[in-house]
């Protein structure tokens, strides 16, 4: 292949630059042939090679006394004690979902499930973090859309004619593409997860204008494995056989890894063949077969065929073994005729696994695969020469040292500079109009799709299959029991892209802190985290700066809270026609509850219970949902995060829950204090009376009701436990402020407003009506 025949555009299509191509030629001592070049494009792509993020990822803490497997394998693992391991990973499937939302999301679920059972773990729960578009402005977001039951100015023109509540048409009018993407992604997640019999126990869904053309679909999975049975993606000793099994190989998904490493543009629809097609019924057979092979001790190693298909799985197996590998492509089961070596190596057909098997165990492995009716073939063997060799029709079509695909992949040091426009946005003060009806303002925030109820999404998912879900969707974190034990595990996923846009260091730290706080709210002690870093083009200085700062913030928060990151994923080049998404670091976190009987939920429980705010009281309207609704622009300085205070407050909260002092706990974050209290009332179907705090002026009131800040938890407890709680808070140095009392059928906030729960419910439940057609 002559270098003169390859334009920069040709190289870019397979994920390479002219400089990288020149490096490949120099390393090989010759020009690569077409098949080798395709493999380099996949292995050196951002999706597989992490060439713009690898140096940054090394700064994240990943070790600890409970860590059994950190980053570098299909998933991370930590010890739960008693011979049980918790396995965890999050992955993205953003670009495929932008082109074909159903299959993009479905195969994202399939891929993360395989990452878990490739480790020898049985998947027990799924979560998702989704991002879709939202109009910048819409007349139905204006104040005249809502009114409350009582306000200081009941005759305000917006409420003339009597009190009302938002109806089905309230909220933004989503365009047809956003509805198409939203409905396809949700259907794809539910369709695959439900068929697999793995519960989807929670998640988060956010709508912002920047995601209109480039949605984000991040999927997290938890699994359980026994100590001593964890599998890894190595090949064992030279001479071991390489067995390909599962679905046959087709032409779907070719160049999927490269496709995920370039920006979306007007030609993206032409790349629809790069989106894989999933078959959850085959994956279910694959799961059971892999776990039986594990239980019988028949495998030397196991690897999922994910991004870059047979290319990455073979190269990574050889690399982790420190050996070479020889593959006869003619032996690979296929479902399309006359497939070329290029297509066989780069196909990302789903539901396929690669196993390393000792020759003496081959017959037993084949018997298990036959029992589960899975196609299989011996396609090669592990060698001792450190070379990847691929054969087709008796001739060598690839002959490249393993290290050139892996160790030689470039690792770029990012050069970042903050965008001046973002700097100005952070320094600006949101110019908010005076509120004539604070109750109406609360209803507007509750009806915003980023705040309101997500039942229209999670009701599509089976959250109870397996009968281990103790707390499902809608709480701060999901909780699952461990059969035969008194303890349980909790899992959460979080990220605030609005605040990360304004301050990426703070945004990265907040993602860690809030995910940990969500676990603490149900009584769980954080054990480990997994991250998915969704950013724009890292070759642009502004995006490079965001990525650098967000990772630095995450690292600081993980160190302060003692939470290692054991696995993760990086998704870059999330841009549409040159416009980047907000920087969106997503953090999934798992924790352990020592006694499931002491778990908490957000809902108020009993009339007469006292309501308190545990934690800090520093908030800001900068970047808040309330300010966005009023002005449709992202401005202002977010509230700072004190990581030492965060640690103390979370420790105090967990101690109070373990001591049986609290009846409920709920993180106060997006939307502010008024939203958090309203959510507690709705979850418990009981009202509350809140004392009015804050300055007696419009800005002070808005800040008290809707200002957003970290390290705050709304708790409720019986009056007779108050003295113990106050003593516990003093010992931990955790601020505590009384808010009010539980009771009644309305939410009353001083003399600002009184709203019946029915009005709160209508606003909350109607948040996604425009997307679901309700």
XYZ file of C-alpha atoms in Angstrom:
774
model
C 0.000 0.000 0.000
C 1.614 3.236 -1.058
C 1.436 6.220 1.272
C 0.614 8.392 -1.697
C -2.701 6.605 -2.142
C -3.919 7.593 1.340
C -5.275 11.086 1.921
C -5.630 12.579 5.416
C -9.370 12.032 5.032
C -8.842 8.339 4.252
C -6.684 7.949 7.344
C -9.079 9.935 9.508
C -11.899 7.587 8.523
C -10.032 4.743 10.183
C -8.915 6.809 13.190
C -5.359 7.723 12.165
C -3.461 10.896 11.306
C -0.733 11.236 8.650
C 1.843 11.480 11.445
C 0.576 8.278 13.043
C 0.701 6.508 9.699
C 4.302 7.591 9.290
C 5.074 6.191 12.754
C 3.509 2.862 11.809
C 5.641 2.649 8.682
C 8.764 3.422 10.712
C 7.920 0.889 13.423
C 7.157 -1.858 10.919
C 10.058 -1.010 8.659
C 7.635 -1.190 5.779
C 4.215 0.019 4.738
C 1.301 -1.905 6.267
C -1.009 -3.792 3.987
C -4.709 -2.945 3.939
C -5.669 -5.459 6.638
C -2.840 -4.417 8.960
C -3.724 -0.760 8.474
C -7.327 -1.468 9.447
C -6.121 -3.195 12.610
C -3.826 -0.282 13.469
C -6.693 2.130 12.896
C -8.818 0.208 15.386
C -6.134 -0.405 18.017
C -4.779 3.133 17.817
C -8.227 4.710 17.838
C -9.287 6.729 20.837
C -11.874 4.073 21.691
C -9.288 1.288 22.028
C -5.975 3.052 22.493
C -6.982 5.965 24.769
C -4.274 8.011 23.103
C -5.561 11.389 24.324
C -6.560 10.242 27.799
C -4.151 7.480 28.868
C -1.743 9.814 30.653
C -4.594 11.510 32.510
C -6.217 8.235 33.545
C -3.026 7.197 35.337
C -3.594 10.050 37.803
C -6.834 8.541 39.106
C -6.547 6.481 42.310
C -7.285 2.831 41.555
C -5.901 0.769 44.415
C -7.012 -0.094 47.917
C -7.228 -2.928 50.435
C -10.478 -4.241 48.938
C -9.475 -3.946 45.268
C -8.992 -7.354 43.651
C -8.858 -6.124 40.046
C -8.300 -2.555 38.959
C -8.332 -0.905 35.517
C -6.928 -2.846 32.604
C -9.296 -5.800 32.457
C -12.844 -6.102 31.151
C -14.138 -4.831 34.519
C -12.934 -4.010 38.023
C -13.561 -6.096 41.136
C -13.582 -5.504 44.901
C -14.101 -7.821 47.847
C -17.414 -7.891 49.703
C -16.048 -10.331 52.273
C -17.232 -13.859 52.859
C -15.650 -15.095 49.623
C -17.722 -12.808 47.370
C -16.506 -10.262 44.837
C -18.384 -7.302 43.343
C -17.528 -6.670 39.677
C -18.299 -3.282 38.100
C -17.949 -1.410 34.803
C -19.561 1.434 32.835
C -19.359 1.847 29.054
C -20.587 4.307 26.439
C -22.400 3.682 23.162
C -22.916 7.296 22.147
C -22.155 7.495 18.436
C -24.020 4.290 17.500
C -27.064 5.521 19.430
C -27.003 8.807 17.524
C -27.331 6.925 14.241
C -29.529 3.978 15.234
C -30.879 4.572 18.763
C -32.559 1.218 19.369
C -29.666 -0.994 18.308
C -27.072 1.465 19.596
C -28.530 1.348 23.102
C -29.368 -2.367 22.991
C -25.859 -3.371 21.981
C -24.474 -1.008 24.609
C -26.318 -3.102 27.184
C -25.106 -6.307 25.557
C -21.511 -5.099 25.554
C -21.425 -4.117 29.210
C -23.026 -7.420 30.215
C -20.282 -9.311 28.366
C -17.631 -7.223 30.121
C -19.021 -8.515 33.409
C -19.404 -12.212 32.610
C -16.076 -12.189 30.766
C -14.701 -11.740 34.296
C -16.540 -14.859 35.449
C -19.210 -12.812 37.251
C -22.967 -13.135 37.004
C -24.576 -9.751 36.162
C -27.035 -8.689 38.874
C -28.013 -5.127 37.943
C -27.905 -2.506 35.208
C -28.041 1.285 35.411
C -27.944 3.908 32.705
C -26.964 7.546 32.344
C -28.620 9.217 29.339
C -28.380 12.648 27.717
C -30.704 14.087 25.060
C -31.437 17.450 23.476
C -33.649 20.255 24.780
C -34.779 23.495 23.106
C -32.860 26.576 24.183
C -36.113 28.426 24.774
C -39.796 27.686 24.527
C -42.843 29.843 25.283
C -44.267 27.116 27.470
C -41.357 27.564 29.880
C -42.458 31.108 30.665
C -44.010 32.031 34.044
C -47.564 32.208 32.688
C -47.624 28.429 32.347
C -48.116 27.763 36.050
C -49.681 29.115 39.195
C -49.719 27.965 42.796
C -52.485 27.659 45.321
C -51.428 30.731 47.325
C -48.801 33.409 46.885
C -47.926 36.885 48.045
C -49.500 38.289 44.847
C -52.546 36.163 43.987
C -53.768 38.802 41.541
C -50.593 38.678 39.449
C -51.675 38.615 35.764
C -50.041 35.251 35.221
C -52.394 33.647 37.722
C -55.539 35.627 37.065
C -58.567 33.435 36.695
C -57.771 31.165 39.602
C -55.095 28.777 40.740
C -53.954 26.064 38.407
C -51.299 23.399 37.916
C -49.255 22.416 34.869
C -51.048 20.138 32.466
C -49.781 17.698 29.853
C -48.588 20.490 27.550
C -46.385 22.114 30.185
C -42.647 21.987 29.659
C -40.504 22.154 26.546
C -41.722 21.028 23.140
C -39.175 18.459 22.010
C -38.454 18.148 18.324
C -39.088 14.995 16.330
C -35.432 13.926 16.358
C -35.144 14.152 20.128
C -38.321 12.095 20.512
C -36.963 9.550 18.022
C -33.652 9.244 19.882
C -35.240 9.171 23.330
C -37.855 6.575 22.494
C -35.387 4.397 20.571
C -32.747 4.430 23.309
C -35.206 3.640 26.096
C -36.739 0.845 24.033
C -33.300 -0.571 23.210
C -32.201 -0.640 26.840
C -35.430 -2.220 28.040
C -35.622 -4.665 25.158
C -32.142 -6.093 25.711
C -31.986 -5.920 29.513
C -35.459 -7.381 30.033
C -34.736 -10.299 27.686
C -31.504 -11.015 29.534
C -33.261 -11.217 32.882
C -30.975 -8.580 34.448
C -32.839 -5.829 36.331
C -32.320 -2.183 35.385
C -32.486 -0.689 38.866
C -32.033 3.026 38.249
C -30.100 5.725 36.472
C -30.367 9.338 35.405
C -31.648 11.156 32.336
C -30.758 14.755 31.484
C -31.842 17.069 28.657
C -29.656 19.927 27.397
C -29.428 21.669 23.995
C -25.857 20.484 23.406
C -26.911 16.823 23.215
C -29.498 17.325 20.464
C -27.286 15.851 17.742
C -24.983 13.783 19.929
C -26.886 11.926 22.653
C -25.024 10.073 25.383
C -25.847 6.486 26.302
C -23.738 5.239 29.206
C -24.615 1.850 30.704
C -23.313 0.428 33.983
C -23.420 -3.170 35.144
C -22.767 -4.880 38.477
C -21.927 -8.549 38.852
C -21.034 -11.056 41.540
C -18.244 -13.629 41.444
C -16.758 -16.062 43.898
C -13.209 -15.513 45.085
C -10.850 -17.752 43.176
C -13.138 -17.944 40.120
C -12.409 -14.548 38.603
C -11.459 -14.859 34.933
C -9.084 -12.615 33.041
C -8.378 -11.959 29.379
C -5.029 -13.745 29.104
C -4.128 -16.706 26.933
C -2.186 -18.812 29.399
C 0.732 -20.885 28.190
C 1.964 -21.007 24.592
C 0.270 -23.880 22.819
C -3.149 -23.114 24.291
C -5.934 -23.147 21.746
C -7.993 -20.081 20.867
C -11.714 -20.817 20.611
C -14.199 -18.370 19.082
C -17.779 -19.013 20.161
C -21.205 -17.407 20.199
C -22.933 -15.698 17.299
C -21.481 -16.032 13.816
C -19.548 -13.085 12.376
C -21.309 -10.744 9.972
C -20.608 -7.388 8.373
C -22.320 -5.263 11.037
C -20.235 -2.943 13.158
C -17.217 -2.722 10.852
C -15.116 0.299 11.874
C -17.288 0.794 14.961
C -14.266 1.666 17.138
C -13.032 4.194 14.573
C -16.561 5.579 14.150
C -16.675 6.192 17.896
C -13.425 8.157 17.654
C -14.477 10.864 15.187
C -16.955 13.716 15.329
C -20.462 13.300 13.995
C -21.140 15.262 10.820
C -23.537 15.455 7.892
C -22.249 12.084 6.614
C -22.837 10.206 9.854
C -26.040 8.613 8.577
C -23.949 6.971 5.860
C -22.118 5.092 8.589
C -25.236 3.219 9.722
C -23.522 -0.134 8.871
C -21.071 0.680 11.692
C -23.892 0.130 14.198
C -24.056 -3.412 15.524
C -27.226 -5.495 15.725
C -27.932 -7.281 18.982
C -29.568 -10.621 19.852
C -30.247 -10.872 23.609
C -31.479 -14.476 23.378
C -28.083 -15.583 22.049
C -26.385 -13.497 24.726
C -28.390 -15.272 27.432
C -27.051 -18.611 26.165
C -23.566 -17.097 26.007
C -23.809 -15.922 29.614
C -24.859 -19.313 30.957
C -22.238 -21.137 28.901
C -19.436 -18.854 30.126
C -20.441 -19.306 33.764
C -20.610 -23.084 33.367
C -17.152 -23.097 31.779
C -15.964 -20.998 34.723
C -17.511 -23.285 37.322
C -15.922 -26.343 35.731
C -12.514 -24.685 35.532
C -12.170 -25.279 31.803
C -10.775 -21.901 30.682
C -7.280 -20.465 30.758
C -8.682 -17.058 29.805
C -11.771 -15.350 28.425
C -12.247 -12.180 26.408
C -15.291 -10.377 25.040
C -15.358 -9.374 21.394
C -16.376 -5.752 21.749
C -14.937 -2.684 20.026
C -12.759 -3.698 17.063
C -14.042 -7.269 17.301
C -11.552 -10.053 16.619
C -8.747 -7.526 16.216
C -8.847 -6.149 19.750
C -9.751 -9.433 21.458
C -6.843 -11.342 19.949
C -4.330 -8.538 20.345
C -5.346 -7.853 23.948
C -5.284 -11.559 24.860
C -1.768 -11.872 23.477
C -0.661 -8.623 25.111
C -1.933 -9.571 28.579
C -0.237 -12.968 28.226
C 3.049 -11.475 27.066
C 2.980 -13.827 24.111
C 1.966 -13.987 20.475
C -1.112 -15.328 18.747
C -1.796 -17.095 15.444
C -5.325 -17.053 13.977
C -6.689 -18.881 10.922
C -9.520 -16.614 9.785
C -10.960 -19.329 7.546
C -12.098 -21.182 10.679
C -14.252 -18.328 12.029
C -18.011 -19.061 11.843
C -19.654 -16.441 9.644
C -23.130 -15.524 8.547
C -22.250 -13.524 5.436
C -20.710 -15.067 2.308
C -17.283 -14.219 0.932
C -16.183 -12.092 3.877
C -12.688 -10.698 3.460
C -9.985 -10.899 6.153
C -10.467 -7.158 6.675
C -14.167 -7.642 7.380
C -13.643 -10.666 9.626
C -11.080 -8.853 11.764
C -12.959 -5.560 12.115
C -16.547 -6.779 12.327
C -18.176 -5.883 15.643
C -20.939 -8.465 15.406
C -22.360 -8.960 18.862
C -22.613 -11.913 21.258
C -19.142 -13.369 20.607
C -16.434 -14.501 23.015
C -12.840 -15.640 22.671
C -11.468 -18.291 25.032
C -8.002 -19.664 25.646
C -8.235 -23.411 26.269
C -5.646 -26.028 27.144
C -5.671 -28.703 24.382
C -6.535 -31.440 26.894
C -9.711 -29.582 27.920
C -10.968 -28.835 24.407
C -13.446 -31.718 24.214
C -15.033 -30.674 27.512
C -15.300 -27.042 26.385
C -16.897 -28.079 23.109
C -19.400 -30.287 24.960
C -20.521 -27.310 27.076
C -20.876 -25.084 24.022
C -22.816 -27.788 22.178
C -25.150 -28.109 25.166
C -25.922 -24.384 24.957
C -26.269 -24.617 21.169
C -23.565 -22.039 20.516
C -21.503 -22.119 17.311
C -17.815 -22.529 18.053
C -14.495 -23.168 16.351
C -10.827 -23.470 17.183
C -9.423 -20.505 15.261
C -5.828 -20.463 16.445
C -3.347 -20.844 19.254
C -1.169 -18.872 21.645
C 2.456 -18.615 20.460
C 5.702 -17.647 22.138
C 7.100 -15.195 19.592
C 5.234 -11.999 20.513
C 3.741 -11.624 17.008
C 0.143 -11.334 15.817
C -0.281 -13.520 12.736
C -3.525 -13.746 10.803
C -3.899 -16.302 8.010
C -6.462 -16.531 5.234
C -6.556 -19.226 2.552
C -3.168 -20.469 3.658
C -1.331 -17.171 3.410
C -0.276 -14.696 6.080
C -2.312 -11.492 5.780
C -1.136 -9.889 9.054
C 2.264 -10.169 10.709
C 2.849 -7.476 13.306
C 4.546 -7.579 16.737
C 1.909 -7.343 19.474
C 3.590 -4.395 21.141
C 3.171 -2.233 18.038
C -0.602 -2.450 18.432
C -0.460 -1.752 22.182
C 2.660 -0.242 23.749
C 3.548 1.729 20.618
C 0.143 3.408 20.463
C 0.813 7.124 20.986
C -0.041 8.751 24.287
C -0.521 12.462 23.749
C -0.024 15.067 26.435
C -2.963 17.432 26.133
C -2.430 21.150 25.740
C -5.475 22.836 27.200
C -6.651 26.404 27.510
C -9.926 27.536 28.997
C -12.356 28.961 26.485
C -12.767 32.690 27.054
C -16.510 32.533 26.415
C -16.924 29.995 29.232
C -14.778 32.107 31.538
C -17.084 35.064 30.899
C -20.173 32.916 31.449
C -18.867 31.786 34.838
C -18.078 35.347 35.876
C -21.526 36.624 34.897
C -24.390 36.952 37.356
C -27.725 35.473 36.241
C -30.149 38.397 35.832
C -33.319 36.807 37.163
C -36.735 38.476 37.092
C -38.644 39.105 40.275
C -40.983 36.262 41.261
C -44.586 37.125 41.970
C -45.554 33.550 42.836
C -42.923 31.336 44.468
C -45.203 28.330 44.435
C -45.599 28.631 40.686
C -41.814 28.852 40.387
C -41.451 25.564 42.283
C -43.982 23.864 40.022
C -42.028 25.029 36.981
C -38.829 23.524 38.319
C -40.565 20.269 39.252
C -42.000 20.045 35.720
C -38.608 20.521 34.060
C -37.529 17.237 32.414
C -34.194 17.313 34.247
C -35.972 17.395 37.602
C -39.384 15.771 37.236
C -40.297 12.121 37.605
C -38.713 9.567 35.278
C -41.292 6.824 35.776
C -42.098 6.990 32.059
C -38.574 5.666 31.511
C -38.004 3.155 34.281
C -41.467 1.636 34.023
C -40.239 0.252 30.688
C -37.502 -1.612 32.526
C -37.892 -4.763 34.604
C -36.322 -3.651 37.861
C -37.421 -6.639 39.952
C -36.367 -9.658 37.887
C -34.139 -11.874 40.013
C -36.055 -10.801 43.157
C -32.973 -9.149 44.673
C -33.962 -5.496 44.233
C -34.699 -3.985 47.638
C -34.743 -0.333 46.547
C -35.330 0.277 42.845
C -35.598 3.272 40.505
C -36.525 6.643 41.947
C -34.373 6.658 45.088
C -30.955 8.223 45.617
C -29.348 4.823 45.006
C -30.557 1.337 44.207
C -30.083 -1.421 46.774
C -29.821 -5.159 46.170
C -29.749 -7.998 48.643
C -27.110 -10.720 48.703
C -28.938 -14.012 49.071
C -28.127 -15.816 52.308
C -26.536 -12.731 53.897
C -27.717 -9.793 55.996
C -25.746 -7.217 54.050
C -26.408 -5.793 50.606
C -24.937 -3.656 47.862
C -25.996 -0.227 46.642
C -25.237 1.446 43.332
C -25.617 4.975 41.989
C -24.637 6.920 38.885
C -24.244 10.674 38.641
C -22.793 13.658 36.792
C -23.698 17.350 36.463
C -22.671 18.556 33.019
C -24.083 22.083 33.471
C -21.778 22.800 36.379
C -18.904 20.949 34.712
C -19.234 23.296 31.739
C -18.900 26.314 34.007
C -16.133 24.802 36.151
C -14.759 21.448 34.924
C -12.570 20.805 37.990
C -15.561 21.326 40.258
C -17.772 19.286 37.921
C -15.428 16.307 38.041
C -15.218 16.446 41.826
C -18.998 16.879 42.148
C -19.657 13.746 40.078
C -17.656 11.704 42.581
C -19.020 13.472 45.667
C -22.660 13.251 44.655
C -22.463 9.624 43.614
C -20.926 8.811 47.007
C -23.527 10.962 48.777
C -26.313 9.062 47.032
C -24.919 5.837 48.466
C -24.610 7.365 51.918
C -28.267 8.453 51.762
C -29.389 4.811 51.681
C -26.849 3.841 54.351
C -24.148 2.345 52.120
C -20.403 2.729 52.562
C -18.786 3.536 49.175
C -16.413 0.809 47.986
C -15.391 1.589 44.424
C -16.210 3.669 41.374
C -16.267 3.355 37.615
C -16.203 6.351 35.301
C -17.250 7.276 31.771
C -15.633 10.447 30.473
C -17.783 11.965 27.720
C -16.118 14.974 26.085
C -15.720 16.692 22.740
C -12.686 16.726 20.452
C -9.552 16.607 22.681
C -7.458 18.097 19.898
C -9.171 21.426 20.589
C -7.542 23.376 23.454
C -10.861 24.196 25.131
C -11.933 20.545 25.281
C -8.450 19.446 26.354
C -8.668 21.905 29.248
C -12.067 20.552 30.281
C -10.810 16.970 30.232
C -7.668 17.791 32.214
C -9.536 19.736 34.852
C -12.407 17.267 35.225
C -10.026 14.332 35.739
C -8.036 16.352 38.274
C -11.242 17.125 40.177
C -12.295 13.488 40.113
C -8.906 12.389 41.401
C -9.032 14.874 44.275
C -12.531 13.794 45.302
C -11.671 10.085 45.101
C -8.620 10.636 47.296
C -10.571 12.680 49.828
C -13.426 10.181 50.077
C -11.243 7.064 49.853
C -12.943 5.657 46.749
C -10.781 3.920 44.087
C -11.776 3.936 40.415
C -11.473 0.292 39.350
C -12.705 0.496 35.754
C -14.045 2.926 33.215
C -14.380 4.177 29.689
C -13.498 7.303 27.716
C -15.748 8.626 24.952
C -14.265 11.584 23.102
C -15.148 13.405 19.872
C -18.735 13.873 21.024
C -19.451 16.749 18.665
C -22.079 17.521 16.088
C -21.009 19.711 13.175
C -18.070 20.989 15.198
C -20.060 21.878 18.326
C -19.062 19.930 21.431
C -21.315 18.571 24.139
C -20.907 19.866 27.675
C -18.046 18.074 29.431
C -19.849 15.118 30.984
C -17.892 12.937 33.395
C -20.256 10.243 34.669
C -19.369 8.371 37.861
C -20.967 5.096 38.867
C -20.313 3.985 42.412
C -21.004 0.854 44.429
C -21.254 0.523 48.184
C -22.041 -1.978 50.887
C -24.779 -1.855 53.530
C -23.888 -3.948 56.551
C -27.498 -4.424 57.655
C -30.196 -4.206 54.997
C -32.858 -3.691 57.652
C -31.433 -0.207 58.299
C -31.574 1.035 54.684
C -33.320 4.359 54.050
C -35.350 5.880 51.226
C -36.073 9.570 50.437
C -39.740 9.613 51.426
C -41.041 11.237 54.604
C -42.515 8.598 56.898
C -44.576 9.936 59.787
C -46.417 13.098 60.806
C -44.584 14.942 63.543
C -41.131 13.889 62.369
C -38.610 16.707 62.398
C -37.006 17.776 59.120
C -33.371 18.894 59.151
C -30.742 19.888 56.643
C -27.515 18.008 57.321
C -24.440 19.572 55.761
C -23.328 22.858 54.277
C -25.443 25.844 53.422
C -23.387 27.456 50.658
C -25.435 27.567 47.466
C -25.518 29.467 44.204
C -28.005 30.238 41.470
C -25.127 30.035 38.984
C -25.797 27.148 36.626
C -29.025 26.268 38.436
C -32.119 24.787 36.844
C -34.173 27.743 38.120
C -31.865 30.235 36.379
C -31.982 28.183 33.183
C -35.778 28.171 33.155
C -35.903 31.910 33.691
C -33.198 32.923 31.208
C -32.387 29.917 29.000
C -28.679 30.573 29.421
C -25.934 28.946 31.454
C -24.296 31.624 33.591
C -22.775 32.200 37.008
C -20.323 30.723 39.462
C -21.381 27.391 40.998
C -21.140 26.859 44.744
C -17.747 25.496 45.845
C -17.146 21.976 47.154
C -15.369 21.466 50.491
C -14.172 17.867 50.240
C -13.260 17.585 53.911
C -16.750 18.746 54.875
C -18.215 16.328 52.331
C -16.367 13.444 53.955
C -17.475 14.439 57.466
C -21.118 14.906 56.485
C -21.268 11.549 54.711
C -19.645 9.775 57.643
C -22.121 11.436 60.015
C -25.038 10.468 57.786
C -23.995 6.815 57.599
C -23.469 6.676 61.352
C -26.920 8.156 61.980
C -28.518 5.603 59.652
C -26.572 2.702 61.181
C -27.693 3.878 64.624
C -31.340 3.811 63.590
C -31.781 7.540 64.216
C -33.318 8.571 60.881
C -36.567 7.851 59.060
C -35.501 9.261 55.681
C -32.580 10.846 53.857
C -32.396 12.523 50.461
C -29.555 14.266 48.647
C -30.212 17.947 47.948
C -28.624 18.898 44.634
C -30.294 19.662 41.290
C -33.132 22.146 41.695
C -32.189 23.170 45.226
C -33.737 22.765 48.656
C -37.374 23.311 47.680
C -37.141 20.551 45.091
C -35.481 18.140 47.539
C -38.176 18.696 50.174
C -40.939 18.347 47.565
C -39.404 15.066 46.386
C -39.357 13.760 49.957
C -43.032 14.678 50.353
C -43.990 13.054 47.051
C -42.012 9.890 47.798
C -43.691 9.544 51.190
C -47.133 10.871 50.096
C -47.192 13.130 53.132
C -46.813 16.893 53.345
C -44.524 19.156 55.320
C -44.375 22.609 56.831
C -41.045 24.391 56.298
C -39.791 27.443 58.163
C -38.814 30.330 55.940
C -35.081 31.026 55.863
C -32.812 33.197 53.803
C -32.739 36.897 53.209
C -36.086 38.633 52.912
C -35.512 39.840 49.361
C -36.208 38.225 45.979
C -32.603 37.171 45.325
C -32.160 35.731 48.817
C -35.454 33.859 48.605
C -34.600 32.447 45.181
C -31.224 31.342 46.490
C -32.779 29.663 49.542
C -35.432 27.837 47.529
C -33.581 26.999 44.307
C -29.899 27.660 44.890
C -27.807 24.572 44.209
C -24.825 23.451 46.240
C -23.048 20.273 47.336
C -22.844 18.470 50.679
C -26.489 18.868 51.685
C -28.925 16.141 52.721
C -32.568 16.524 53.778
C -33.279 14.135 56.659
C -36.256 13.391 58.888
C -36.397 11.753 62.297
C -38.614 11.231 65.317
C -38.261 14.047 67.901
C -36.901 11.714 70.574
C -33.802 10.974 68.466
C -32.883 14.637 68.008
C -30.463 14.880 70.956
C -28.510 11.850 69.711
C -28.354 13.261 66.195
C -27.124 16.641 67.423
C -24.374 14.959 69.450
C -23.361 12.843 66.449
C -23.245 15.903 64.189
C -21.024 17.738 66.684
C -18.592 14.806 66.846
C -18.276 14.750 63.055
C -18.217 18.516 62.623
C -21.297 18.305 60.405
C -23.618 21.347 60.283
C -27.263 20.721 61.163
C -30.180 23.106 60.594
C -33.847 22.599 61.371
C -36.177 23.015 58.404
C -39.628 22.087 59.680
C -41.992 19.230 60.436
C -43.633 16.399 58.486
C -47.414 16.290 58.222
C -50.549 17.223 56.297
C -51.433 16.987 52.626
C -49.580 20.051 51.379
C -46.116 21.549 51.234
C -46.155 24.877 53.090
C -43.070 27.103 52.968
C -43.373 29.901 55.519
C -45.661 32.548 54.088
C -44.229 32.134 50.582
C -46.612 29.433 49.344
C -48.756 26.447 50.218
C -49.088 23.772 47.536
C -51.257 20.661 47.804
C -49.399 17.414 47.121
C -51.726 16.890 44.169
C -50.304 20.011 42.484
C -46.739 18.859 43.120
C -47.615 15.429 41.756
C -49.152 16.783 38.552
C -46.099 18.918 37.807
C -43.666 16.134 38.703
C -45.435 13.401 36.768
C -45.897 15.553 33.666
C -42.232 16.356 33.112
C -41.776 13.905 30.233
C -45.262 14.114 28.719
C -43.992 15.927 25.635
C -41.609 13.032 24.940
C -43.859 10.113 25.760
C -47.103 11.427 24.261
C -48.947 11.120 27.587
